[in-house]
Amino acid sequence: AQSVTQPDIHITVSEGASLELRCNYSYGATPYLFWYVQSPGQGLQLLLKYFSGDTLVQGIKGFEAEFKRSQSSFNLRKPSVHWSDAAEYFCAGNYGGATNKLIFGTGTLLAVQP
Amino acid sequence: DTGVSQDPRHKITKRGQNVTFRCDPISEHNRLYWYRQTLGQGPEFLTYFQNEAQLEKSRLLSDRFSAERPKGSFSTLEIQRTEQGDSAMYLCASSRTQTGLNEQFFGPGTRLTVL
């Protein structure tokens, strides 16, 4: 079945530390992959996306993600976290078809310690 | 580009009442999606419109749910005879029709609480 998994429900990092959020997609046809961020009371904002080509993708707010086909992963990274990065992060896949609906992971809630 | 808007932002209702939500997509986007997000979960697909045609409905969308997109512009999602299990955030998203470049832009959502 088409699915996206985020193994970490909650992560806490110190401000200035590096960050890696994990995302795995179900094996089979590679979906188009996305990372979204959701702050309290806000909608989902797209951080970055991967369709094909270069496996290291740069996004907004200093985020990047690396697509690894061998591991069915699309992990999100940031070298130095800011307090304003505290939010919930969702990985999503689009497996194509006529609808192009997104299949989301369950999200990772990021807390940033001063 | 004014973004996707949703109204209301919050709705509290009693069980058994009907509620209706509205979504205004980005003006040039002909694809419109509804998702539902419950606490601790990621958004789940409910239904999809291309222009005014509703082309797919999830099994999550029971008979009490109906969605419309008259004239292919704004969309409404109605829930009849609400139940406590309907309490969730209802998200609307829109996109252009571009195969493989289907970036969806999300609205702020409508948070529904059923008492």
XYZ file of C-alpha atoms in Angstrom:
229
model
C 0.000 0.000 0.000
C 1.101 3.538 -0.623
C 2.245 5.070 2.625
C 4.595 7.577 4.159
C 6.110 6.965 7.575
C 7.652 9.388 10.015
C 9.178 7.289 12.797
C 9.730 10.137 15.246
C 6.632 11.597 16.852
C 8.467 14.211 18.896
C 12.019 15.596 18.755
C 13.707 18.159 20.968
C 16.892 19.936 19.916
C 18.856 22.822 21.336
C 18.925 26.099 19.470
C 21.903 26.132 17.140
C 22.137 22.353 16.964
C 21.673 20.410 13.753
C 18.414 18.683 12.917
C 17.409 15.624 10.956
C 13.786 14.494 10.611
C 13.196 11.083 9.127
C 10.731 10.115 6.420
C 10.293 6.794 4.643
C 7.961 6.013 1.778
C 6.527 2.670 0.856
C 8.542 0.620 -1.602
C 7.499 0.600 -5.198
C 7.114 3.448 -7.598
C 8.892 6.487 -6.221
C 6.395 9.160 -5.374
C 6.909 12.841 -5.697
C 7.993 13.839 -2.195
C 7.305 16.929 -0.145
C 8.050 18.371 3.267
C 5.519 20.728 4.822
C 5.671 22.679 8.089
C 2.654 23.557 10.214
C 2.794 26.150 12.969
C -0.008 26.360 15.550
C -3.141 27.833 14.024
C -1.566 27.940 10.588
C -1.995 25.964 7.426
C 0.673 23.814 5.859
C 3.602 25.608 4.258
C 5.734 23.854 1.668
C 9.417 23.664 2.617
C 10.737 21.713 -0.349
C 9.890 19.092 -2.926
C 11.569 16.347 -4.906
C 10.508 15.161 -8.314
C 13.647 13.834 -9.956
C 17.247 14.701 -10.657
C 19.616 15.913 -7.972
C 18.931 13.942 -4.814
C 19.842 16.813 -2.511
C 17.073 19.375 -2.544
C 17.278 22.871 -1.102
C 14.230 24.509 0.382
C 13.159 27.619 2.197
C 14.264 28.692 5.676
C 17.617 26.933 5.341
C 16.165 23.420 5.089
C 17.393 20.701 2.768
C 16.388 17.099 2.158
C 18.161 14.133 0.660
C 16.386 11.488 -1.381
C 17.871 7.999 -0.999
C 16.217 5.419 -3.207
C 18.124 2.520 -1.617
C 16.631 3.386 1.763
C 13.253 4.642 0.528
C 13.949 7.767 2.534
C 13.621 11.507 2.190
C 15.065 12.980 5.380
C 14.836 16.670 6.199
C 17.895 18.456 7.590
C 18.937 21.821 8.880
C 22.479 22.596 10.043
C 21.521 25.084 12.769
C 18.061 25.251 14.289
C 16.431 28.514 15.330
C 13.766 28.847 18.024
C 11.283 29.864 15.322
C 11.635 26.419 13.727
C 9.546 24.888 16.513
C 6.521 23.467 14.691
C 5.120 20.238 13.320
C 6.708 18.830 10.191
C 4.950 16.586 7.712
C 6.414 14.467 4.967
C 4.054 13.708 2.090
C 4.107 11.646 -1.077
C 2.219 11.977 -4.325
C 2.024 8.595 -6.019
C 0.480 10.048 -9.141
C -2.696 8.927 -10.820
C -5.477 11.187 -11.936
C -6.009 12.757 -8.530
C -2.448 13.490 -7.462
C -3.618 13.424 -3.853
C -1.018 13.678 -1.121
C -0.406 10.891 1.378
C 0.978 12.308 4.605
C 3.021 10.873 7.397
C 1.836 11.324 10.960
C 4.122 14.258 11.536
C 7.070 15.069 13.799
C 6.657 17.728 16.452
C 9.851 19.717 16.880
C 10.614 21.503 20.120
C 13.606 23.852 20.356
C 15.342 24.410 23.681
C 17.099 27.723 24.329
C -1.775 35.591 -5.325
C -3.783 35.964 -2.157
C -3.498 32.337 -1.095
C -6.148 29.813 -0.192
C -8.720 31.068 2.294
C -11.146 29.123 4.443
C -14.159 30.214 6.422
C -14.888 29.911 9.275
C -11.592 29.309 11.026
C -13.315 27.752 14.010
C -16.720 26.132 14.413
C -18.254 24.709 17.561
C -21.487 22.819 17.139
C -23.674 20.382 18.984
C -23.979 16.785 17.925
C -26.676 16.329 15.329
C -26.370 19.793 13.817
C -25.351 20.486 10.234
C -22.273 22.550 9.411
C -20.893 23.999 6.201
C -17.363 25.152 5.468
C -16.141 27.262 2.591
C -12.861 27.250 0.699
C -11.680 29.863 -1.774
C -8.724 28.540 -3.793
C -6.040 30.532 -5.550
C -7.842 32.053 -8.510
C -6.041 30.366 -11.384
C -5.987 26.925 -9.764
C -8.459 24.451 -11.208
C -7.729 21.586 -8.816
C -9.163 21.672 -5.313
C -8.705 19.175 -2.486
C -10.246 18.641 0.935
C -8.303 16.902 3.690
C -9.133 16.105 7.298
C -6.578 16.218 10.085
C -7.283 14.728 13.496
C -5.153 15.257 16.570
C -1.764 13.613 16.289
C -2.261 12.594 12.686
C -1.287 13.888 9.309
C -3.909 15.197 6.920
C -5.992 12.538 5.169
C -7.486 12.987 1.727
C -11.258 13.407 1.575
C -12.177 14.534 -1.919
C -10.920 16.197 -5.083
C -12.369 18.530 -7.717
C -11.085 19.419 -11.124
C -12.944 22.555 -12.045
C -16.558 21.850 -10.999
C -16.330 18.068 -11.318
C -15.865 15.988 -8.179
C -13.604 13.236 -9.463
C -12.679 11.258 -6.382
C -14.049 10.689 -2.903
C -12.292 8.861 -0.105
C -14.003 6.107 1.838
C -13.571 8.463 4.798
C -16.295 10.598 3.254
C -19.458 9.045 4.643
C -22.948 9.746 3.321
C -23.258 12.569 5.837
C -20.558 14.505 3.992
C -21.128 16.359 0.745
C -18.887 18.699 -1.175
C -19.583 21.002 -4.061
C -17.668 23.340 -6.283
C -20.198 25.232 -8.350
C -18.740 27.100 -11.328
C -15.331 25.677 -10.522
C -14.385 28.454 -8.137
C -15.012 28.238 -4.373
C -15.974 24.959 -2.727
C -18.179 24.020 0.205
C -18.003 20.996 2.468
C -21.154 20.158 4.388
C -21.454 17.705 7.241
C -24.962 16.650 8.186
C -25.959 15.288 11.588
C -22.505 15.890 13.035
C -20.983 13.343 15.388
C -18.232 13.792 17.954
C -15.908 11.805 15.709
C -16.188 14.546 13.115
C -14.165 16.869 15.356
C -11.039 17.662 13.350
C -9.245 20.281 11.297
C -10.602 20.448 7.751
C -8.004 21.641 5.275
C -8.491 22.837 1.743
C -5.743 22.923 -0.876
C -5.540 23.999 -4.489
C -3.159 23.476 -7.370
C -2.732 23.961 -11.082
C -3.076 21.076 -13.472
C 0.511 20.217 -14.225
C 1.426 16.580 -14.256
C 4.276 15.959 -11.866
C 4.329 19.529 -10.623
C 1.234 19.274 -8.538
C 2.345 21.489 -5.691
C -0.658 21.969 -3.432
C -1.162 25.207 -1.549
C -3.040 24.868 1.704
C -5.450 27.146 3.468
C -5.360 27.787 7.240
C -8.060 25.195 7.887
C -11.385 25.131 9.707
C -11.252 23.590 13.161
C -14.509 21.810 13.973
C -15.461 20.869 17.514
C -18.583 18.768 17.994
C -19.915 18.782 21.548
